[in-house]
Short mmCIF file of C-alpha atoms in Angstrom, two decimals:
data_model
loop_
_atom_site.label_atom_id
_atom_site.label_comp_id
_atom_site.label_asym_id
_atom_site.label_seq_id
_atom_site.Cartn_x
_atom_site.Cartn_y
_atom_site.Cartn_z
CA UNK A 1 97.23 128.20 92.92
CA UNK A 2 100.81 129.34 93.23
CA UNK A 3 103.77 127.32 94.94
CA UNK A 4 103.89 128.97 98.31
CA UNK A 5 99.80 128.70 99.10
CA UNK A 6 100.31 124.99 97.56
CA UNK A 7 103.15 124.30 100.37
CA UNK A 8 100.99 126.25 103.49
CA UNK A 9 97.96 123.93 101.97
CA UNK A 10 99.88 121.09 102.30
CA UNK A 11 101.40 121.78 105.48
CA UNK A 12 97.91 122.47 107.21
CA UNK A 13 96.47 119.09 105.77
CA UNK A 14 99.45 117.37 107.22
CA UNK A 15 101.00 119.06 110.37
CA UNK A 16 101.92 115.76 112.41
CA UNK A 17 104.83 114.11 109.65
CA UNK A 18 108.28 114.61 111.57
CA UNK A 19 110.24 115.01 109.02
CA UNK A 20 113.53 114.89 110.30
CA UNK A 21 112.20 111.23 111.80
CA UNK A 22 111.01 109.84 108.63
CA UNK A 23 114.16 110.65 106.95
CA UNK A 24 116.36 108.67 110.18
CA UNK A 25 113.59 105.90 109.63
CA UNK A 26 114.50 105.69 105.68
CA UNK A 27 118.22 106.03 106.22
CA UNK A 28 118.56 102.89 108.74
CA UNK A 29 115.92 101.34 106.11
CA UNK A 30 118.42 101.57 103.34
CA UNK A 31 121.25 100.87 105.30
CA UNK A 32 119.77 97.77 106.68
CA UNK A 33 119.12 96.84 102.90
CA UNK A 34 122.91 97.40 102.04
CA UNK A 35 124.23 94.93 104.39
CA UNK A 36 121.78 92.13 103.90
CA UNK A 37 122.85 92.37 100.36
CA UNK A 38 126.34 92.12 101.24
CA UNK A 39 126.07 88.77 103.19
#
């Protein structure tokens, strides 16, 4: 199985992840982590 029929594979097993959302969610996540270690 080549890289591009991997990807579409992947994408049709898992077409409800929001990307852009998860990456907002794991940005105030480390954030959050960064100034609880600074106190």
């Amino acid at each position: 199985m080549d890289y591009m029929s991997a990807k579409s594979e992947l994408e049709h097993r898992v077409p409800a992840i929001d990307w852009k959302a998860v990456a907002i969610e794991v940005a105030l996540m480390g954030s959050a982590l960064v100034i609880m270690m600074q106190f």
